[in-house]
Amino acid sequence: MSKQTITTITDKVMEGMAEWQSRPLDRVYPVVFVDAINVKIRDGKVANRPIYIAMAVTVDGTRDILGIWAGDGGEGAKHWLQVFTELKNRGVEDVLMLVCDGLKGLPDAVETVWPRTMVQTCIVHLIRNSIRYVARQDWDKVAKDLRPVYTAPSEAAATERFLEFSEKWATKYPAVIKLWSDAWAEMVPFLSFDVEIRKVICSTNAIESVNARIRKAVRARGHFPSDAAALKCVYMALMSLDPTGKGRRRWTMRWKAPLNAFQIAFEGRLTPTSH
């Protein structure tokens, strides 16, 4: 193919992406998952840059990817404020719960845009990050001892379990204790919910499967000449997700019970009115 043909095709893709990235959104989302994927950008020298993805669960229990943004590695809170303001301008008046991987500056930005939103740290990421500080022979023991903390019936019980965990491991792995202490305020919100809600919030499997597909597309390319080229690749990977609709049906089934529980927990905020 000639260079010109390729440019013509990719320009069409960019038009579609711009349209998709500015389309109107629903008024309220029960849950929004935010995550980052690192891509290599060759800007003079090759450097890692984050591409952020926001994925929502709609009031009907379907999946909706709200947008993708290239991070410039700058200050977290400022970047997130721009992202959330953009989503608000596209019609999102309320998000009940935002699940993230302890991204810097994110809770403050959420509070500015949606003051009633509950920010929840992804438990799976928290455990994964904890294991990084642990010697291999202790992986299973530490993971097993952390389990009673995040499966506790209440916040008070979780605090007790965490104190027990700290007494046992503080000397050997102080970094793990610090990690959980720092994340505590964003870790405990989901403990006030029943098991149904916890199960779906506790893991970001939902967004992980999307990320796996994106990583595959990104890896095949190695590195990109610009942010725009990386975003284009991610956008195309997202557009080819779940062609049979099987994943969508499974997803909707899994969210039935949690959405009912949300309806009760967040009284009156989940009225299904979209555009």
PDB file of C-alpha atoms in Angstrom:
ATOM      1  CA  MET A   1       0.000   0.000   0.000  1.00  0.00           C
ATOM      2  CA  SER A   2       1.214   3.494  -0.686  1.00  0.00           C
ATOM      3  CA  LYS A   3       1.880   5.865   2.174  1.00  0.00           C
ATOM      4  CA  GLN A   4      -0.931   8.079   0.893  1.00  0.00           C
ATOM      5  CA  THR A   5      -3.516   5.241   1.035  1.00  0.00           C
ATOM      6  CA  ILE A   6      -2.529   4.400   4.609  1.00  0.00           C
ATOM      7  CA  THR A   7      -2.758   8.072   5.624  1.00  0.00           C
ATOM      8  CA  THR A   8      -6.234   8.357   4.053  1.00  0.00           C
ATOM      9  CA  ILE A   9      -7.458   5.288   5.961  1.00  0.00           C
ATOM     10  CA  THR A  10      -5.976   6.369   9.287  1.00  0.00           C
ATOM     11  CA  ASP A  11      -7.334   9.915   8.900  1.00  0.00           C
ATOM     12  CA  LYS A  12     -10.814   8.394   8.598  1.00  0.00           C
ATOM     13  CA  VAL A  13     -10.133   6.473  11.814  1.00  0.00           C
ATOM     14  CA  MET A  14      -9.079   9.697  13.563  1.00  0.00           C
ATOM     15  CA  GLU A  15     -12.361  11.347  12.521  1.00  0.00           C
ATOM     16  CA  GLY A  16     -14.319   8.414  13.969  1.00  0.00           C
ATOM     17  CA  MET A  17     -12.253   8.537  17.151  1.00  0.00           C
ATOM     18  CA  ALA A  18     -12.815  12.279  17.640  1.00  0.00           C
ATOM     19  CA  GLU A  19     -16.557  11.754  17.224  1.00  0.00           C
ATOM     20  CA  TRP A  20     -16.557   8.809  19.651  1.00  0.00           C
ATOM     21  CA  GLN A  21     -14.482  10.712  22.208  1.00  0.00           C
ATOM     22  CA  SER A  22     -16.931  13.637  22.276  1.00  0.00           C
ATOM     23  CA  ARG A  23     -20.267  11.768  22.069  1.00  0.00           C
ATOM     24  CA  PRO A  24     -22.898  12.570  24.732  1.00  0.00           C
ATOM     25  CA  LEU A  25     -22.932  10.240  27.761  1.00  0.00           C
ATOM     26  CA  ASP A  26     -25.532   9.057  30.279  1.00  0.00           C
ATOM     27  CA  ARG A  27     -26.549  11.270  33.187  1.00  0.00           C
ATOM     28  CA  VAL A  28     -25.526   8.749  35.854  1.00  0.00           C
ATOM     29  CA  TYR A  29     -23.248   5.687  36.004  1.00  0.00           C
ATOM     30  CA  PRO A  30     -23.273   3.226  38.935  1.00  0.00           C
ATOM     31  CA  VAL A  31     -19.557   2.414  38.566  1.00  0.00           C
ATOM     32  CA  VAL A  32     -16.685   3.851  36.553  1.00  0.00           C
ATOM     33  CA  PHE A  33     -13.363   1.966  36.402  1.00  0.00           C
ATOM     34  CA  VAL A  34     -10.262   4.014  35.595  1.00  0.00           C
ATOM     35  CA  ASP A  35      -6.985   2.408  34.621  1.00  0.00           C
ATOM     36  CA  ALA A  36      -3.727   3.185  32.842  1.00  0.00           C
ATOM     37  CA  ILE A  37      -1.683   1.298  30.262  1.00  0.00           C
ATOM     38  CA  ASN A  38       1.886   2.280  29.507  1.00  0.00           C
ATOM     39  CA  VAL A  39       2.921   2.639  25.882  1.00  0.00           C
ATOM     40  CA  LYS A  40       6.312   3.491  24.416  1.00  0.00           C
ATOM     41  CA  ILE A  41       6.417   6.820  22.572  1.00  0.00           C
ATOM     42  CA  ARG A  42       9.443   7.700  20.458  1.00  0.00           C
ATOM     43  CA  ASP A  43       9.674  11.422  21.032  1.00  0.00           C
ATOM     44  CA  GLY A  44      13.359  12.096  20.426  1.00  0.00           C
ATOM     45  CA  LYS A  45      14.037   9.138  22.709  1.00  0.00           C
ATOM     46  CA  VAL A  46      11.695   6.252  23.559  1.00  0.00           C
ATOM     47  CA  ALA A  47       9.798   6.872  26.805  1.00  0.00           C
ATOM     48  CA  ASN A  48       6.910   5.223  28.630  1.00  0.00           C
ATOM     49  CA  ARG A  49       3.696   7.239  28.591  1.00  0.00           C
ATOM     50  CA  PRO A  50       0.389   6.297  30.204  1.00  0.00           C
ATOM     51  CA  ILE A  51      -2.824   5.946  28.224  1.00  0.00           C
ATOM     52  CA  TYR A  52      -5.821   6.234  30.564  1.00  0.00           C
ATOM     53  CA  ILE A  53      -9.081   4.393  30.013  1.00  0.00           C
ATOM     54  CA  ALA A  54     -12.424   5.106  31.698  1.00  0.00           C
ATOM     55  CA  MET A  55     -14.946   2.292  31.494  1.00  0.00           C
ATOM     56  CA  ALA A  56     -18.433   2.485  32.977  1.00  0.00           C
ATOM     57  CA  VAL A  57     -21.231   0.165  33.940  1.00  0.00           C
ATOM     58  CA  THR A  58     -24.533   1.646  32.765  1.00  0.00           C
ATOM     59  CA  VAL A  59     -27.792   1.591  34.767  1.00  0.00           C
ATOM     60  CA  ASP A  60     -28.867  -1.341  32.553  1.00  0.00           C
ATOM     61  CA  GLY A  61     -25.743  -3.302  33.470  1.00  0.00           C
ATOM     62  CA  THR A  62     -23.991  -2.963  30.116  1.00  0.00           C
ATOM     63  CA  ARG A  63     -20.377  -1.950  29.543  1.00  0.00           C
ATOM     64  CA  ASP A  64     -19.511   1.423  28.058  1.00  0.00           C
ATOM     65  CA  ILE A  65     -15.990   2.696  27.419  1.00  0.00           C
ATOM     66  CA  LEU A  66     -16.298   6.442  27.991  1.00  0.00           C
ATOM     67  CA  GLY A  67     -12.970   7.554  26.582  1.00  0.00           C
ATOM     68  CA  ILE A  68      -9.188   7.268  26.305  1.00  0.00           C
ATOM     69  CA  TRP A  69      -6.628   9.944  27.123  1.00  0.00           C
ATOM     70  CA  ALA A  70      -2.854  10.228  26.735  1.00  0.00           C
ATOM     71  CA  GLY A  71      -1.103  11.279  29.935  1.00  0.00           C
ATOM     72  CA  ASP A  72       1.890  13.552  29.694  1.00  0.00           C
ATOM     73  CA  GLY A  73       3.453  12.270  32.901  1.00  0.00           C
ATOM     74  CA  GLY A  74       2.587  15.639  34.484  1.00  0.00           C
ATOM     75  CA  GLU A  75       0.884  16.315  37.790  1.00  0.00           C
ATOM     76  CA  GLY A  76      -1.845  13.769  38.557  1.00  0.00           C
ATOM     77  CA  ALA A  77      -4.620  15.903  40.069  1.00  0.00           C
ATOM     78  CA  LYS A  78      -4.544  18.445  37.255  1.00  0.00           C
ATOM     79  CA  HIS A  79      -4.722  15.774  34.580  1.00  0.00           C
ATOM     80  CA  TRP A  80      -7.634  13.974  36.257  1.00  0.00           C
ATOM     81  CA  LEU A  81      -9.511  17.216  36.766  1.00  0.00           C
ATOM     82  CA  GLN A  82      -9.414  17.768  32.982  1.00  0.00           C
ATOM     83  CA  VAL A  83     -10.587  14.198  32.277  1.00  0.00           C
ATOM     84  CA  PHE A  84     -13.494  14.311  34.751  1.00  0.00           C
ATOM     85  CA  THR A  85     -14.528  17.815  33.669  1.00  0.00           C
ATOM     86  CA  GLU A  86     -14.640  16.578  30.072  1.00  0.00           C
ATOM     87  CA  LEU A  87     -16.887  13.667  31.123  1.00  0.00           C
ATOM     88  CA  LYS A  88     -19.133  16.046  33.058  1.00  0.00           C
ATOM     89  CA  ASN A  89     -19.371  18.351  30.032  1.00  0.00           C
ATOM     90  CA  ARG A  90     -20.454  15.345  27.997  1.00  0.00           C
ATOM     91  CA  GLY A  91     -23.420  14.848  30.317  1.00  0.00           C
ATOM     92  CA  VAL A  92     -22.227  12.799  33.312  1.00  0.00           C
ATOM     93  CA  GLU A  93     -23.834  14.441  36.338  1.00  0.00           C
ATOM     94  CA  ASP A  94     -23.218  11.679  38.851  1.00  0.00           C
ATOM     95  CA  VAL A  95     -20.982   8.642  39.369  1.00  0.00           C
ATOM     96  CA  LEU A  96     -21.845   6.495  42.384  1.00  0.00           C
ATOM     97  CA  MET A  97     -18.507   4.759  42.675  1.00  0.00           C
ATOM     98  CA  LEU A  98     -15.180   5.215  40.942  1.00  0.00           C
ATOM     99  CA  VAL A  99     -12.746   2.280  41.110  1.00  0.00           C
ATOM    100  CA  CYS A 100      -9.064   2.943  40.439  1.00  0.00           C
ATOM    101  CA  ASP A 101      -5.567   1.718  41.142  1.00  0.00           C
ATOM    102  CA  GLY A 102      -4.549   4.385  43.687  1.00  0.00           C
ATOM    103  CA  LEU A 103      -3.773   6.832  40.891  1.00  0.00           C
ATOM    104  CA  LYS A 104      -2.101  10.005  42.161  1.00  0.00           C
ATOM    105  CA  GLY A 105      -4.309  13.041  42.622  1.00  0.00           C
ATOM    106  CA  LEU A 106      -7.421  11.193  41.527  1.00  0.00           C
ATOM    107  CA  PRO A 107      -9.575  11.360  44.720  1.00  0.00           C
ATOM    108  CA  ASP A 108      -9.180  15.169  44.967  1.00  0.00           C
ATOM    109  CA  ALA A 109     -10.139  15.647  41.320  1.00  0.00           C
ATOM    110  CA  VAL A 110     -13.193  13.383  41.707  1.00  0.00           C
ATOM    111  CA  GLU A 111     -14.357  15.365  44.715  1.00  0.00           C
ATOM    112  CA  THR A 112     -14.110  18.621  42.773  1.00  0.00           C
ATOM    113  CA  VAL A 113     -16.253  17.363  39.883  1.00  0.00           C
ATOM    114  CA  TRP A 114     -18.610  14.862  41.583  1.00  0.00           C
ATOM    115  CA  PRO A 115     -18.557  15.594  45.352  1.00  0.00           C
ATOM    116  CA  ARG A 116     -20.797  12.617  46.255  1.00  0.00           C
ATOM    117  CA  THR A 117     -18.774   9.974  44.379  1.00  0.00           C
ATOM    118  CA  MET A 118     -17.210   7.197  46.436  1.00  0.00           C
ATOM    119  CA  VAL A 119     -13.601   6.507  45.406  1.00  0.00           C
ATOM    120  CA  GLN A 120     -12.623   2.861  45.829  1.00  0.00           C
ATOM    121  CA  THR A 121      -9.117   1.477  45.429  1.00  0.00           C
ATOM    122  CA  CYS A 122      -9.053  -1.748  43.469  1.00  0.00           C
ATOM    123  CA  ILE A 123      -8.279  -4.494  45.982  1.00  0.00           C
ATOM    124  CA  VAL A 124      -6.646  -6.735  43.390  1.00  0.00           C
ATOM    125  CA  HIS A 125      -4.140  -3.993  42.539  1.00  0.00           C
ATOM    126  CA  LEU A 126      -3.505  -3.351  46.228  1.00  0.00           C
ATOM    127  CA  ILE A 127      -2.658  -7.018  46.839  1.00  0.00           C
ATOM    128  CA  ARG A 128      -0.519  -7.149  43.699  1.00  0.00           C
ATOM    129  CA  ASN A 129       1.399  -4.033  44.767  1.00  0.00           C
ATOM    130  CA  SER A 130       1.873  -5.483  48.283  1.00  0.00           C
ATOM    131  CA  ILE A 131       3.436  -8.673  46.923  1.00  0.00           C
ATOM    132  CA  ARG A 132       6.087  -6.576  45.149  1.00  0.00           C
ATOM    133  CA  TYR A 133       7.616  -5.792  48.536  1.00  0.00           C
ATOM    134  CA  VAL A 134       7.533  -9.400  49.741  1.00  0.00           C
ATOM    135  CA  ALA A 135      10.147 -12.149  49.379  1.00  0.00           C
ATOM    136  CA  ARG A 136       8.932 -14.980  47.170  1.00  0.00           C
ATOM    137  CA  GLN A 137       8.785 -17.571  49.964  1.00  0.00           C
ATOM    138  CA  ASP A 138       6.323 -15.339  51.878  1.00  0.00           C
ATOM    139  CA  TRP A 139       3.955 -14.498  48.982  1.00  0.00           C
ATOM    140  CA  ASP A 140       1.294 -17.038  49.925  1.00  0.00           C
ATOM    141  CA  LYS A 141       1.482 -16.316  53.660  1.00  0.00           C
ATOM    142  CA  VAL A 142       1.150 -12.541  53.237  1.00  0.00           C
ATOM    143  CA  ALA A 143      -1.713 -12.887  50.723  1.00  0.00           C
ATOM    144  CA  LYS A 144      -3.476 -15.309  53.083  1.00  0.00           C
ATOM    145  CA  ASP A 145      -3.050 -12.967  56.069  1.00  0.00           C
ATOM    146  CA  LEU A 146      -4.359  -9.982  54.090  1.00  0.00           C
ATOM    147  CA  ARG A 147      -7.527 -11.814  53.104  1.00  0.00           C
ATOM    148  CA  PRO A 148      -9.329 -11.346  56.482  1.00  0.00           C
ATOM    149  CA  VAL A 149      -8.690  -7.586  56.177  1.00  0.00           C
ATOM    150  CA  TYR A 150     -10.556  -7.033  52.891  1.00  0.00           C
ATOM    151  CA  THR A 151     -13.205  -9.701  53.507  1.00  0.00           C
ATOM    152  CA  ALA A 152     -14.061  -8.371  56.991  1.00  0.00           C
ATOM    153  CA  PRO A 153     -17.786  -7.860  57.720  1.00  0.00           C
ATOM    154  CA  SER A 154     -17.266  -4.201  58.666  1.00  0.00           C
ATOM    155  CA  GLU A 155     -14.691  -1.432  58.735  1.00  0.00           C
ATOM    156  CA  ALA A 156     -14.146  -1.899  62.488  1.00  0.00           C
ATOM    157  CA  ALA A 157     -13.445  -5.592  61.988  1.00  0.00           C
ATOM    158  CA  ALA A 158     -11.106  -4.781  59.064  1.00  0.00           C
ATOM    159  CA  THR A 159      -9.162  -2.378  61.318  1.00  0.00           C
ATOM    160  CA  GLU A 160      -8.736  -5.115  63.933  1.00  0.00           C
ATOM    161  CA  ARG A 161      -7.569  -7.649  61.335  1.00  0.00           C
ATOM    162  CA  PHE A 162      -5.141  -5.105  59.907  1.00  0.00           C
ATOM    163  CA  LEU A 163      -3.644  -4.468  63.358  1.00  0.00           C
ATOM    164  CA  GLU A 164      -3.096  -8.224  63.711  1.00  0.00           C
ATOM    165  CA  PHE A 165      -1.505  -8.295  60.249  1.00  0.00           C
ATOM    166  CA  SER A 166       0.745  -5.341  61.178  1.00  0.00           C
ATOM    167  CA  GLU A 167       1.912  -6.977  64.424  1.00  0.00           C
ATOM    168  CA  LYS A 168       2.926 -10.073  62.502  1.00  0.00           C
ATOM    169  CA  TRP A 169       4.620  -8.479  59.460  1.00  0.00           C
ATOM    170  CA  ALA A 170       5.629  -4.884  60.357  1.00  0.00           C
ATOM    171  CA  THR A 171       9.231  -5.734  61.198  1.00  0.00           C
ATOM    172  CA  LYS A 172       9.818  -7.781  58.055  1.00  0.00           C
ATOM    173  CA  TYR A 173       7.727  -5.795  55.538  1.00  0.00           C
ATOM    174  CA  PRO A 174       7.089  -2.220  56.763  1.00  0.00           C
ATOM    175  CA  ALA A 175       6.487  -1.083  53.155  1.00  0.00           C
ATOM    176  CA  VAL A 176       3.392  -3.316  52.909  1.00  0.00           C
ATOM    177  CA  ILE A 177       1.961  -1.828  56.117  1.00  0.00           C
ATOM    178  CA  LYS A 178       2.594   1.694  54.784  1.00  0.00           C
ATOM    179  CA  LEU A 179       0.962   0.845  51.440  1.00  0.00           C
ATOM    180  CA  TRP A 180      -2.269  -0.314  53.126  1.00  0.00           C
ATOM    181  CA  SER A 181      -2.269   2.516  55.671  1.00  0.00           C
ATOM    182  CA  ASP A 182      -1.904   5.115  52.907  1.00  0.00           C
ATOM    183  CA  ALA A 183      -4.676   3.511  50.835  1.00  0.00           C
ATOM    184  CA  TRP A 184      -6.988   2.849  53.805  1.00  0.00           C
ATOM    185  CA  ALA A 185      -9.471   5.709  53.211  1.00  0.00           C
ATOM    186  CA  GLU A 186      -9.997   4.538  49.612  1.00  0.00           C
ATOM    187  CA  MET A 187      -9.907   0.839  50.529  1.00  0.00           C
ATOM    188  CA  VAL A 188     -12.705   0.701  53.115  1.00  0.00           C
ATOM    189  CA  PRO A 189     -15.786   2.184  51.354  1.00  0.00           C
ATOM    190  CA  PHE A 190     -16.855  -1.120  49.822  1.00  0.00           C
ATOM    191  CA  LEU A 191     -16.848  -2.828  53.252  1.00  0.00           C
ATOM    192  CA  SER A 192     -20.190  -1.187  53.982  1.00  0.00           C
ATOM    193  CA  PHE A 193     -21.787  -3.135  51.107  1.00  0.00           C
ATOM    194  CA  ASP A 194     -23.045  -6.668  50.849  1.00  0.00           C
ATOM    195  CA  VAL A 195     -21.023  -9.447  49.268  1.00  0.00           C
ATOM    196  CA  GLU A 196     -22.679  -9.062  45.844  1.00  0.00           C
ATOM    197  CA  ILE A 197     -21.388  -5.524  45.409  1.00  0.00           C
ATOM    198  CA  ARG A 198     -18.022  -6.330  46.933  1.00  0.00           C
ATOM    199  CA  LYS A 199     -17.415  -9.130  44.484  1.00  0.00           C
ATOM    200  CA  VAL A 200     -17.691  -6.957  41.406  1.00  0.00           C
ATOM    201  CA  ILE A 201     -15.931  -3.943  42.909  1.00  0.00           C
ATOM    202  CA  CYS A 202     -13.152  -5.923  44.542  1.00  0.00           C
ATOM    203  CA  SER A 203     -11.738  -6.977  41.233  1.00  0.00           C
ATOM    204  CA  THR A 204     -11.125  -4.952  38.123  1.00  0.00           C
ATOM    205  CA  ASN A 205     -11.414  -8.119  36.017  1.00  0.00           C
ATOM    206  CA  ALA A 206     -13.879  -6.186  33.936  1.00  0.00           C
ATOM    207  CA  ILE A 207     -11.308  -3.661  32.839  1.00  0.00           C
ATOM    208  CA  GLU A 208      -8.384  -6.133  32.982  1.00  0.00           C
ATOM    209  CA  SER A 209      -9.813  -8.178  30.089  1.00  0.00           C
ATOM    210  CA  VAL A 210     -10.146  -5.006  28.004  1.00  0.00           C
ATOM    211  CA  ASN A 211      -6.587  -4.042  28.945  1.00  0.00           C
ATOM    212  CA  ALA A 212      -5.247  -7.447  27.927  1.00  0.00           C
ATOM    213  CA  ARG A 213      -6.624  -6.895  24.425  1.00  0.00           C
ATOM    214  CA  ILE A 214      -5.133  -3.397  24.257  1.00  0.00           C
ATOM    215  CA  ARG A 215      -1.736  -4.581  25.525  1.00  0.00           C
ATOM    216  CA  LYS A 216      -1.660  -7.212  22.797  1.00  0.00           C
ATOM    217  CA  ALA A 217      -2.304  -4.574  20.119  1.00  0.00           C
ATOM    218  CA  VAL A 218       0.249  -2.183  21.626  1.00  0.00           C
ATOM    219  CA  ARG A 219       2.914  -4.868  22.010  1.00  0.00           C
ATOM    220  CA  ALA A 220       2.572  -5.872  18.376  1.00  0.00           C
ATOM    221  CA  ARG A 221       3.552  -2.334  17.414  1.00  0.00           C
ATOM    222  CA  GLY A 222       6.537  -1.966  19.747  1.00  0.00           C
ATOM    223  CA  HIS A 223       6.632   1.821  20.033  1.00  0.00           C
ATOM    224  CA  PHE A 224       4.765   4.753  18.508  1.00  0.00           C
ATOM    225  CA  PRO A 225       5.951   7.960  16.862  1.00  0.00           C
ATOM    226  CA  SER A 226       3.394  10.087  18.769  1.00  0.00           C
ATOM    227  CA  ASP A 227       0.593  10.102  21.344  1.00  0.00           C
ATOM    228  CA  ALA A 228      -1.944  10.337  18.514  1.00  0.00           C
ATOM    229  CA  ALA A 229      -0.603   7.143  16.904  1.00  0.00           C
ATOM    230  CA  ALA A 230      -0.800   5.291  20.242  1.00  0.00           C
ATOM    231  CA  LEU A 231      -4.367   6.512  20.901  1.00  0.00           C
ATOM    232  CA  LYS A 232      -5.391   5.441  17.400  1.00  0.00           C
ATOM    233  CA  CYS A 233      -4.060   1.921  18.012  1.00  0.00           C
ATOM    234  CA  VAL A 234      -5.868   1.682  21.389  1.00  0.00           C
ATOM    235  CA  TYR A 235      -9.103   3.022  19.858  1.00  0.00           C
ATOM    236  CA  MET A 236      -9.016   0.408  17.079  1.00  0.00           C
ATOM    237  CA  ALA A 237      -8.403  -2.365  19.613  1.00  0.00           C
ATOM    238  CA  LEU A 238     -11.412  -1.147  21.646  1.00  0.00           C
ATOM    239  CA  MET A 239     -13.656  -1.025  18.595  1.00  0.00           C
ATOM    240  CA  SER A 240     -12.922  -4.682  17.821  1.00  0.00           C
ATOM    241  CA  LEU A 241     -13.826  -5.968  21.311  1.00  0.00           C
ATOM    242  CA  ASP A 242     -16.477  -8.653  21.754  1.00  0.00           C
ATOM    243  CA  PRO A 243     -17.676  -9.024  18.125  1.00  0.00           C
ATOM    244  CA  THR A 244     -20.141 -11.828  19.051  1.00  0.00           C
ATOM    245  CA  GLY A 245     -21.713  -9.959  21.971  1.00  0.00           C
ATOM    246  CA  LYS A 246     -21.128 -12.977  24.235  1.00  0.00           C
ATOM    247  CA  GLY A 247     -18.993 -10.977  26.683  1.00  0.00           C
ATOM    248  CA  ARG A 248     -21.657  -8.283  26.823  1.00  0.00           C
ATOM    249  CA  ARG A 249     -24.378 -10.796  27.783  1.00  0.00           C
ATOM    250  CA  ARG A 250     -22.173 -12.375  30.488  1.00  0.00           C
ATOM    251  CA  TRP A 251     -21.345  -8.940  31.827  1.00  0.00           C
ATOM    252  CA  THR A 252     -25.024  -7.877  32.044  1.00  0.00           C
ATOM    253  CA  MET A 253     -25.949 -11.075  33.907  1.00  0.00           C
ATOM    254  CA  ARG A 254     -23.163 -10.535  36.436  1.00  0.00           C
ATOM    255  CA  TRP A 255     -24.296  -6.986  37.203  1.00  0.00           C
ATOM    256  CA  LYS A 256     -27.984  -7.768  37.867  1.00  0.00           C
ATOM    257  CA  ALA A 257     -27.648  -8.355  41.633  1.00  0.00           C
ATOM    258  CA  PRO A 258     -25.086  -5.593  42.319  1.00  0.00           C
ATOM    259  CA  LEU A 259     -27.272  -3.044  40.532  1.00  0.00           C
ATOM    260  CA  ASN A 260     -30.229  -3.977  42.733  1.00  0.00           C
ATOM    261  CA  ALA A 261     -28.037  -3.545  45.800  1.00  0.00           C
ATOM    262  CA  PHE A 262     -26.788  -0.186  44.459  1.00  0.00           C
ATOM    263  CA  GLN A 263     -30.380   0.955  43.991  1.00  0.00           C
ATOM    264  CA  ILE A 264     -30.919   0.473  47.726  1.00  0.00           C
ATOM    265  CA  ALA A 265     -27.508   1.696  48.945  1.00  0.00           C
ATOM    266  CA  PHE A 266     -27.478   4.898  46.873  1.00  0.00           C
ATOM    267  CA  GLU A 267     -31.104   5.805  47.440  1.00  0.00           C
ATOM    268  CA  GLY A 268     -32.626   7.764  44.597  1.00  0.00           C
ATOM    269  CA  ARG A 269     -29.413   8.437  42.686  1.00  0.00           C
ATOM    270  CA  LEU A 270     -29.746   5.603  40.217  1.00  0.00           C
ATOM    271  CA  THR A 271     -32.915   6.640  38.418  1.00  0.00           C
ATOM    272  CA  PRO A 272     -32.421   5.281  34.905  1.00  0.00           C
ATOM    273  CA  THR A 273     -32.671   8.475  32.889  1.00  0.00           C
ATOM    274  CA  SER A 274     -30.215   8.689  30.063  1.00  0.00           C
ATOM    275  CA  HIS A 275     -30.229  10.775  26.905  1.00  0.00           C
TER     276      HIS A 275
END
